Structure formats: C-alpha cells, structure tokens
Coordinates of C-alpha atoms and ligand atoms in Angstrom, one line a residue:
X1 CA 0.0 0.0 0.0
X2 CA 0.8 3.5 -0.6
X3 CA 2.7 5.8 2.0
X4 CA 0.1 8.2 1.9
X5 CA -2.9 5.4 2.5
X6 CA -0.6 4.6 4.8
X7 CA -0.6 7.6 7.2
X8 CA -4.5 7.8 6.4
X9 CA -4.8 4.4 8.6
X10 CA -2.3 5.6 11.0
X11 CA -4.2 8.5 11.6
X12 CA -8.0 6.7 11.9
X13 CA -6.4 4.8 14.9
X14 CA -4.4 7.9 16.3
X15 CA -8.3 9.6 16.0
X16 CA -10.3 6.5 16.6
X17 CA -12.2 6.7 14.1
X18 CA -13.4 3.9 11.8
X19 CA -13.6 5.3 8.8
X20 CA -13.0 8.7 7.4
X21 CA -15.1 10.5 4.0
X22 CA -12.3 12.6 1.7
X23 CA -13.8 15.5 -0.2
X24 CA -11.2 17.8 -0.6
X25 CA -10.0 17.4 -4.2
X26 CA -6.3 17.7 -3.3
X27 CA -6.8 15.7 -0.4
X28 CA -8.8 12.7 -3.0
X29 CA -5.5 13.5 -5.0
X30 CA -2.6 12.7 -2.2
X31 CA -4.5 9.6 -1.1
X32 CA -5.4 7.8 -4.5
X33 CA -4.2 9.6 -7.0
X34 CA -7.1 10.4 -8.7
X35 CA -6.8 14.0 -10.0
X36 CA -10.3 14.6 -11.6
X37 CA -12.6 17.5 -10.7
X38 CA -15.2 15.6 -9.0
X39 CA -14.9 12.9 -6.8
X40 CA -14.5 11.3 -3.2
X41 CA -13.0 8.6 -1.0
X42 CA -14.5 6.5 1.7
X43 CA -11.6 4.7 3.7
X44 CA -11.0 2.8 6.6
X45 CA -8.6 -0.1 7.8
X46 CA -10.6 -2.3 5.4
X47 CA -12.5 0.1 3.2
X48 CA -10.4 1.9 0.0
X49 CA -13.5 3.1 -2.5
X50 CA -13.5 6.2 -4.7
X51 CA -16.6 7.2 -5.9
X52 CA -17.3 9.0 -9.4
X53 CA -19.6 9.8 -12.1
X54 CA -19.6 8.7 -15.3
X55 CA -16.9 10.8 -17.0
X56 CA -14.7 10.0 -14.5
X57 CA -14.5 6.1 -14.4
X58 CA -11.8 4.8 -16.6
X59 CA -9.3 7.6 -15.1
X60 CA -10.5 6.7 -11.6
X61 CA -9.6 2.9 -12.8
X62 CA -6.1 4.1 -14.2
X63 CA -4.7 6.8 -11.9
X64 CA -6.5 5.2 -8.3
X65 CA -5.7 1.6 -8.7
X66 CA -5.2 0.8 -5.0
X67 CA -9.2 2.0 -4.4
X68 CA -12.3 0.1 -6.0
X69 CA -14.0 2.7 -8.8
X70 CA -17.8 3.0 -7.8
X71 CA -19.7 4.3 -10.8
X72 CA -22.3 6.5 -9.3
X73 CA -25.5 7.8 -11.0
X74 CA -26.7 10.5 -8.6
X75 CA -23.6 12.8 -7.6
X76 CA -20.2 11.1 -5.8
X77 CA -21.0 12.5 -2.2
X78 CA -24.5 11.8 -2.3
X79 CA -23.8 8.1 -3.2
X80 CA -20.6 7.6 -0.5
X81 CA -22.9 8.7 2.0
X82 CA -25.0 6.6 1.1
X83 CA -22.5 3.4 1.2
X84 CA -21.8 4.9 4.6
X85 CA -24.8 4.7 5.7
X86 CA -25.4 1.5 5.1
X87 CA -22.0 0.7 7.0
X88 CA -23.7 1.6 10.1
X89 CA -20.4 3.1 11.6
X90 CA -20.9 5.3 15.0
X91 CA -18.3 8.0 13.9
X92 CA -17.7 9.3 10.4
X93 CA -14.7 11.7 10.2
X94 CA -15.6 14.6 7.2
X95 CA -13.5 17.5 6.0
X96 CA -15.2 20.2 7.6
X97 CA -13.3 23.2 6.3
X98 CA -14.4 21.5 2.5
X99 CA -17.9 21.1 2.6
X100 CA -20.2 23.7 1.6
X101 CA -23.7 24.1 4.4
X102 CA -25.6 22.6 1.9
X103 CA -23.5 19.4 1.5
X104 CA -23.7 19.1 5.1
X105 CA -27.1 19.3 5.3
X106 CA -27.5 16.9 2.4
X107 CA -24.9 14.2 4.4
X108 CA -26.8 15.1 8.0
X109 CA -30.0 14.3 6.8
X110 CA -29.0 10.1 5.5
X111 CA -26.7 9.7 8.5
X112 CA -27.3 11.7 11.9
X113 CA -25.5 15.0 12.6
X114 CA -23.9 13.4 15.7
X115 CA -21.6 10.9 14.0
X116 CA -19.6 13.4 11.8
X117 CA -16.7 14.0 13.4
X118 CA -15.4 17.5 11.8
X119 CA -11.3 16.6 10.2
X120 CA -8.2 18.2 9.1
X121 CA -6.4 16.0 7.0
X122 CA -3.9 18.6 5.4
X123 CA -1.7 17.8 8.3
X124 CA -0.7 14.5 6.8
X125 CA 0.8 16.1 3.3
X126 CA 3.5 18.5 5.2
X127 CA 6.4 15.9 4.5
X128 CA 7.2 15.5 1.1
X129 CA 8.6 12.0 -0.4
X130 CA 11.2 11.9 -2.7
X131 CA 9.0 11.6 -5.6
X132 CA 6.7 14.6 -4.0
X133 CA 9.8 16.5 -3.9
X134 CA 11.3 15.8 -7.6
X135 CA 8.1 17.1 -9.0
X136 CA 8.4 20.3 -6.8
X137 CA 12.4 20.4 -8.0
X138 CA 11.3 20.2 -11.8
X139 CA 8.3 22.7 -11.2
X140 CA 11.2 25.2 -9.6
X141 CA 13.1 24.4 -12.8
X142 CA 10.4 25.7 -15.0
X143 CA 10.8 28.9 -13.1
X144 CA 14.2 29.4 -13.4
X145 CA 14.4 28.7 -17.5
X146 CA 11.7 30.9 -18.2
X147 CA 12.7 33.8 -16.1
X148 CA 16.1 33.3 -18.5
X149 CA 13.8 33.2 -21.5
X150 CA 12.2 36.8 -20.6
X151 CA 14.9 38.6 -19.0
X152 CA 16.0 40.3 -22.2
X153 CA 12.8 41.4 -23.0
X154 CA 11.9 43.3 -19.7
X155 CA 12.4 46.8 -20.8
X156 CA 10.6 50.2 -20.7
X157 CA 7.7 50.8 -22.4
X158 CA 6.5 47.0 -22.3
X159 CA 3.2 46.5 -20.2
X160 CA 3.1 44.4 -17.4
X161 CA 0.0 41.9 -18.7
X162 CA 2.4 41.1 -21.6
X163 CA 5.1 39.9 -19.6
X164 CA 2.9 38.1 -17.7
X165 CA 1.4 36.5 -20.7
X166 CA 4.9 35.9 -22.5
X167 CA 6.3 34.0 -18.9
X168 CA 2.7 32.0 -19.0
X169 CA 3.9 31.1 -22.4
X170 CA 7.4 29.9 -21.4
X171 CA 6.5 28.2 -18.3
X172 CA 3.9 26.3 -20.5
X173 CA 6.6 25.3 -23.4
X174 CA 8.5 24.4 -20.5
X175 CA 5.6 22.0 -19.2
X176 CA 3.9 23.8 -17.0
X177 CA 0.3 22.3 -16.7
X178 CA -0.8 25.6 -15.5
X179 CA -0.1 28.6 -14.0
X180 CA 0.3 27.8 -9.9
X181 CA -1.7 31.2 -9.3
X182 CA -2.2 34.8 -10.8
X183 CA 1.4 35.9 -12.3
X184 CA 2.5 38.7 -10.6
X185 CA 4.1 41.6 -12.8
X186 CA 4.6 44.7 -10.5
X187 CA 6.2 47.9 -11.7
X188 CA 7.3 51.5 -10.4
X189 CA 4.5 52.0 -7.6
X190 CA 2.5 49.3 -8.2
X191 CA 5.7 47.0 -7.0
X192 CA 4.8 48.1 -3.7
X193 CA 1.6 45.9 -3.4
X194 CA 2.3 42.5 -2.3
X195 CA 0.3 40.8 -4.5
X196 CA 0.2 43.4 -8.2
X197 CA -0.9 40.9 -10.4
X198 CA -0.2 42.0 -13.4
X199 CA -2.0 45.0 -14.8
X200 CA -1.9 47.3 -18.2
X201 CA 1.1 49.6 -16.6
X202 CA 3.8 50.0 -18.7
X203 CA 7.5 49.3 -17.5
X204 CA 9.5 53.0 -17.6
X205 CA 13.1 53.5 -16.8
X206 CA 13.9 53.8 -13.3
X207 CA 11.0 51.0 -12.3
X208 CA 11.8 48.0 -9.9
X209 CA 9.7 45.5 -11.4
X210 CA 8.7 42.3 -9.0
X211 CA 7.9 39.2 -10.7
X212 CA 6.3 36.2 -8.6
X213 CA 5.1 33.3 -10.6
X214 CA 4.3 29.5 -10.2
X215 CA 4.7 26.5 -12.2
X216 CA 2.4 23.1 -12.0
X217 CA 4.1 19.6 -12.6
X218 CA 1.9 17.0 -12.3
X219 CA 0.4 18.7 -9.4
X220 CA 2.9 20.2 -7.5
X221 CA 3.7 23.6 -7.2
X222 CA 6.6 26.0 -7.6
X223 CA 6.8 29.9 -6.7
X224 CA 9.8 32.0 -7.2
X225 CA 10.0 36.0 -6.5
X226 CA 12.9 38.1 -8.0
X227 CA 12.9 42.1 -8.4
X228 CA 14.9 43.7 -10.9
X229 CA 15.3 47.3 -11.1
X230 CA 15.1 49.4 -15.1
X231 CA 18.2 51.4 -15.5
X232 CA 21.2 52.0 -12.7
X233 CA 19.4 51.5 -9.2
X234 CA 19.2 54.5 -7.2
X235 CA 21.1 54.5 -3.8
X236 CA 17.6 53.9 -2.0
X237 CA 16.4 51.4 -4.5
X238 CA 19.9 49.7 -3.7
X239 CA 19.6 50.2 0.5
X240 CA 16.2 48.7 0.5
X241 CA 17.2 45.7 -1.7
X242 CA 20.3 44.8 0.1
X243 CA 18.2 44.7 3.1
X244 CA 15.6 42.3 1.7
X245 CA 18.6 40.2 0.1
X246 CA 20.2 40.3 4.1
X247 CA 17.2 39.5 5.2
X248 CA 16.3 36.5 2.6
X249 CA 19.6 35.0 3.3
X250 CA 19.8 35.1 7.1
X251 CA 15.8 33.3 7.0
X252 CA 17.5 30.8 4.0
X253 CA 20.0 29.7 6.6
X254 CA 17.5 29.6 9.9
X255 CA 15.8 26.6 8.3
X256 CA 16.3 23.4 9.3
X257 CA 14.6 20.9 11.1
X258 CA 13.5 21.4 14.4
X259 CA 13.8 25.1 14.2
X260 CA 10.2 27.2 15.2
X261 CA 8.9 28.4 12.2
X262 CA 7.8 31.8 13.9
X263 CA 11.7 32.0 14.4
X264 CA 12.6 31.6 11.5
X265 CA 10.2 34.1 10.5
X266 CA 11.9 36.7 13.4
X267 CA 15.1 36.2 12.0
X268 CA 14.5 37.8 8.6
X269 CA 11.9 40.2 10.0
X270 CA 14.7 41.6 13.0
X271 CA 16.9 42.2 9.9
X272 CA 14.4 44.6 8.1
X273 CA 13.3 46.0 11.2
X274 CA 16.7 46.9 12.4
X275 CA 17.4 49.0 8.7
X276 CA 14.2 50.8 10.1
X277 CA 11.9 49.0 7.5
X278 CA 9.8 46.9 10.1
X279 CA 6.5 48.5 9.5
X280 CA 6.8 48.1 5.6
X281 CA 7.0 44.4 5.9
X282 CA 3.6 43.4 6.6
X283 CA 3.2 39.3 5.5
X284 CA 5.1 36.2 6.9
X285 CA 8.0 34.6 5.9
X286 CA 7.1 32.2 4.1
X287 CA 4.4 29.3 3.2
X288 CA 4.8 25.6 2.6
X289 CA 4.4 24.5 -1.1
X290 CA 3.1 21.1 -2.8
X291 CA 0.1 20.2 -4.2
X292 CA -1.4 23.7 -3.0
X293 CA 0.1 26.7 -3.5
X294 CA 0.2 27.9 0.3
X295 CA 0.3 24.9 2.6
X296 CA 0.8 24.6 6.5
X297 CA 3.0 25.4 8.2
X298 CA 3.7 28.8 7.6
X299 CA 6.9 30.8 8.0
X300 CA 5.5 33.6 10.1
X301 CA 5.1 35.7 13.6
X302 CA 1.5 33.3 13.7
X303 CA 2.9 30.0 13.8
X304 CA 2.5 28.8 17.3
X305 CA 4.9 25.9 18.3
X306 CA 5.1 24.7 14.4
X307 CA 8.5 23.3 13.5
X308 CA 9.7 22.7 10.6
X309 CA 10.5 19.1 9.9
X310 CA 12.6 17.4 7.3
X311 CA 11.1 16.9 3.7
X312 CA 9.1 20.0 4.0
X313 CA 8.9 22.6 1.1
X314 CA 8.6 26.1 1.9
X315 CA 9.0 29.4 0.6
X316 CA 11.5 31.7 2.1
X317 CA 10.0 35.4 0.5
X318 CA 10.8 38.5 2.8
X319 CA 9.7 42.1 1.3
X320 CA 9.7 45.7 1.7
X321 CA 6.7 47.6 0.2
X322 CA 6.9 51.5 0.7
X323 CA 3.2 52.6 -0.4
X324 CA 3.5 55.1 -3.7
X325 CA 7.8 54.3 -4.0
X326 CA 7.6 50.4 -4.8
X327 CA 8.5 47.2 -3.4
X328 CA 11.2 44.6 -3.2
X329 CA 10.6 40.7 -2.6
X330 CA 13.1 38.2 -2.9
X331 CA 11.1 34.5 -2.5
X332 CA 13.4 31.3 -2.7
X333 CA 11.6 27.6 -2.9
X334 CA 13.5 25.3 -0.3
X335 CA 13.5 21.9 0.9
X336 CA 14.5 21.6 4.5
X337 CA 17.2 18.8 4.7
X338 CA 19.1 17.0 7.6
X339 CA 21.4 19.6 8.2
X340 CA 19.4 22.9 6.8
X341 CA 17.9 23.0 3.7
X342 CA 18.2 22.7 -0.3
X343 CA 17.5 25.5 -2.4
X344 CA 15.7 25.1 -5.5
X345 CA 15.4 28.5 -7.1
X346 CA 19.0 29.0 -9.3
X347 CA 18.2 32.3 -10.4
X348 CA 20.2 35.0 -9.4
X349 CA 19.1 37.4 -6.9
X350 CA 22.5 39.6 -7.8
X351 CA 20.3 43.5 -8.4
X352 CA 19.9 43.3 -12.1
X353 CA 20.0 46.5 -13.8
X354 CA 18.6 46.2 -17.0
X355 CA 18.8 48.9 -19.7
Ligands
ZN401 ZN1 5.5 33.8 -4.8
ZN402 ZN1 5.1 32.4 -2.0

C-alpha cells in the first residue's frame, strides 16, 4: 500500500475513528491519486473506495488503482454517503473546512449530525517523499528557465499583462500544466503591493519591477520572486534591496529541522526592522508549497509551536513595500534537509540592472 494510504490508517487509529469520508479534491488527490474534478474517498482499515460519475471512471480505474472505482448515478458525495450509511459506523470523520452548508445538510439528513466528526487531513501532506519533492524540483526548474527566457525582454515601455502572458507562455513550453496562481508583474508603484498581479502599466526606466510566478508539474507547485530594477538602481532602491537580500539570506539559513517556524520568520523580520523597514513588511516569511500553493506550516510571527520538519517545502519570500515608492521581494523555494535545507530556485538574486 501506498505511503500516503498509509498515514490515512495511522491517523483513523491515532483519531479513533473507523472510517473517514475525503472530499477535498487535493486531499482525493494525495491519497489515490485520482486527479479529476469531481470525486470522493471512503476509507477505513478495510475500506479503499472512490466514488465518481460517469466521466470519470476509466481515469478513476487508471490513476486510483489501490481504491475500488464505484460508478455513481446520482452525484459522488451523495452516493458515498449513502455506502456509509449503510456501514452503520458510529463515527464518520468529514473534511469540515471542505464542505459547503448545503452538503452538510445533504450528508446530515442520510446519516445523523452526531456521527460526523469534523477533520483536518492537510496535516498528513506537510512531509514530502522523494517523488513529492522531484516534482516540486522540476516545477522550480520551469521557473528558473523561463525567467532566463524573458529577461531580455523586460524593458521600458512594455506592459506588465504582456510579460505576464509571454512568462505563461514559457513556463507552458516548459511544461507547466498551468499557472500555480495569478502571475504577478509589479512595476514602479505598483511593485509596492504585495500581490500586483499584473495589470496594463507599462514598464519605464527607473522601475523596480517584481515578478512572482508559479509553475504546475503533475500537481505540484513551484513559486519563485525576483525584483529587478530598469536602468542603474538609485542609492535607496539599492539600500532597501540589500536589506531584503540580508534579510532573505539570514531566513535561508535559519531553516532546518527542528527550528520554530515563527523564528525563522523573526530572524528575517529583525533584519528589516533593524534597517528601520519593520513596518513596511507586513506578510510572513514564508508558506509551505506542494500540491497547494500555500500549505501549513507557515513561516510567520502566527505559527505557534510549528517546526519545521525534514522533507518539507517552503518558501523563504521577505519584502519591503513603501506605499507610492515600490517594493522589493526576494522569494526562494527550499527543501528543509538534515542539516538545513536545499534551495531550488538558481536564479540569481544579484540586483539586475537592465537597460
Ligand atoms: Zn511567490
Ligand atoms: Zn510564495
């Protein structure tokens, strides 16, 4: 059986619970494989079913062949349900933060309200295999060779949608199965909002310009942030990106298993707060990365008593944003490692100063 069916079972006895209903579609994803929009898993010790619709049953069959394929007629929740109830199981666990109130009400009224036992089973993707991971490394890839691709055509006067659209382009030739999330191109001002997806401004000397974009290989996510500045950087354009850089570097070398993630996070953040910048960096850290885009645990002051743990993926993105000046973000993709962690953005983050 699979690692991740696996940890599913470990976790039904950890929660005693007999059986457990997965909704979430990355979640139906991580345990069988199955990658279609609509479907859901029913699984205990002795139970591995995924139930589907019609246009989903020979790739259900192909991609989920440790579960049995159960063709159903009315929609996949209703019928799994259904199965359930005829189980007669005293506790149910459901993905509570996935289901909308009218699913619930729809599963409460075949089997009784007091046998769902609300679940989180996100938990259980933090660690990364090996496999996880070289999907993640050749999504980072992607990122790299395409921000090579449109370096040389970054230059005044081009908008901001067009770059966005030629990197889409790249990352695609590149085999990208999507976009990870909206491309953000950020120039002159509009660099100093955290997230300027891309808009119709057009680049003019003297911009920094912050890209952040995101590649998909067979499901797993990439993210990479680099700023580069039009034209010779001014001396405060130059301050407040050594800072981020000093910062970005000192967080790259906090990670490593064991460490708190919120002190992680404080190392970077002491480092811009110190240059006097501590207000203008208002988001955490970083994020885990895999099948979503932002996973737990996060780098950030928020974290509680996570720790990072071998095998995770996360994000290492510090900023400065100055409303009405512009911004600066620098956003490595890292895999923490026995003795720190693996860095799998190769881009530069040297200031380019392109004419
Ligand atoms: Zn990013
Ligand atoms: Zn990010």
């Amino acid at each position: 059986m699979s690692v991740q069916y696996e940890r599913l079972t470990n976790w039904l006895q950890q929660q005693t619970l007999p059986a457990v209903l997965v909704s979430k579609r990355i979640n139906v994803r991580y345990f069988s494989g199955f990658a279609g929009s609509a479907g859901v898993l029913v699984v205990s010790p002795t139970i591995r079913k995924l139930f589907v619709d019609f246009r989903y049953v020979e790739q259900a069959r192909q991609t989920a062949p440790e579960y049995e394929t159960v063709k159903c007629q009315s929609n996949p929740l209703d019928a799994a349900v259904e199965y359930l109830q005829q189980q007669n199981l005293d506790r149910i666990g459901f993905e509570a933060e996935d289901l909308t109130v009218a699913d619930f009400r729809r599963i409460t009224s075949v089997v009784a309200e007091h046998r769902w036992i609300p679940s989180v089973l996100d938990s259980l993707r933090v660690v990364k295999s090996a496999e996880e991971i070289a999907k993640i490394q050749t999504a980072a890839q992607i990122l790299d060779q395409a921000f090579a691709k449109i370096l040389p055509q970054i230059r005044p006067g081009i908008a901001e949608n067009s770059l966005a659209a030629i990197l889409e382009y790249e990352m695609r030739q590149l085999g990208s199965e999507r976009t990870g999330f909206a491309t953000i191109v950020a120039s002159g001002p509009r660099s100093a909002l955290p997230h300027g997806v891309a808009g119709d401004r057009l680049l003019a000397t003297g911009d920094l310009v912050v890209f952040d974009f995101g590649a998909v290989f067979d499901g797993y996510h990439s993210d990479m942030t680099r700023t580069v500045c039009l034209g010779p950087a001014s001396d405060r354009q130059r301050q407040i990106y050594d800072t981020v850089l000093s910062a970005q570097m000192a967080g790259l070398a906090a990670v490593r298993p064991g460490a708190l993630c919120r002190e992680v996070d404080g190392v970077a953040r002491g480092i811009i707060a110190e240059a006097g910048f501590g207000d203008f960096f208002g988001h955490g850290l970083g994020h885990s990365v895999g099948l979503a885009i932002h996973e737990s645990p996060r780098l950030s002051p928020l974290a509680g008593e996570a720790r990072l743990e071998t095998g995770m993926v996360v994000t290492v993105e510090p900023g400065i944003y100055l409303p009405e000046w512009g911004g600066v973000r620098i956003e490595d993709l890292v895999v923490v490692t026995a003795d720190g962690c693996r860095i799998l953005s190769h881009t530069t983050k040297q200031l380019l100063e392109l004419t």
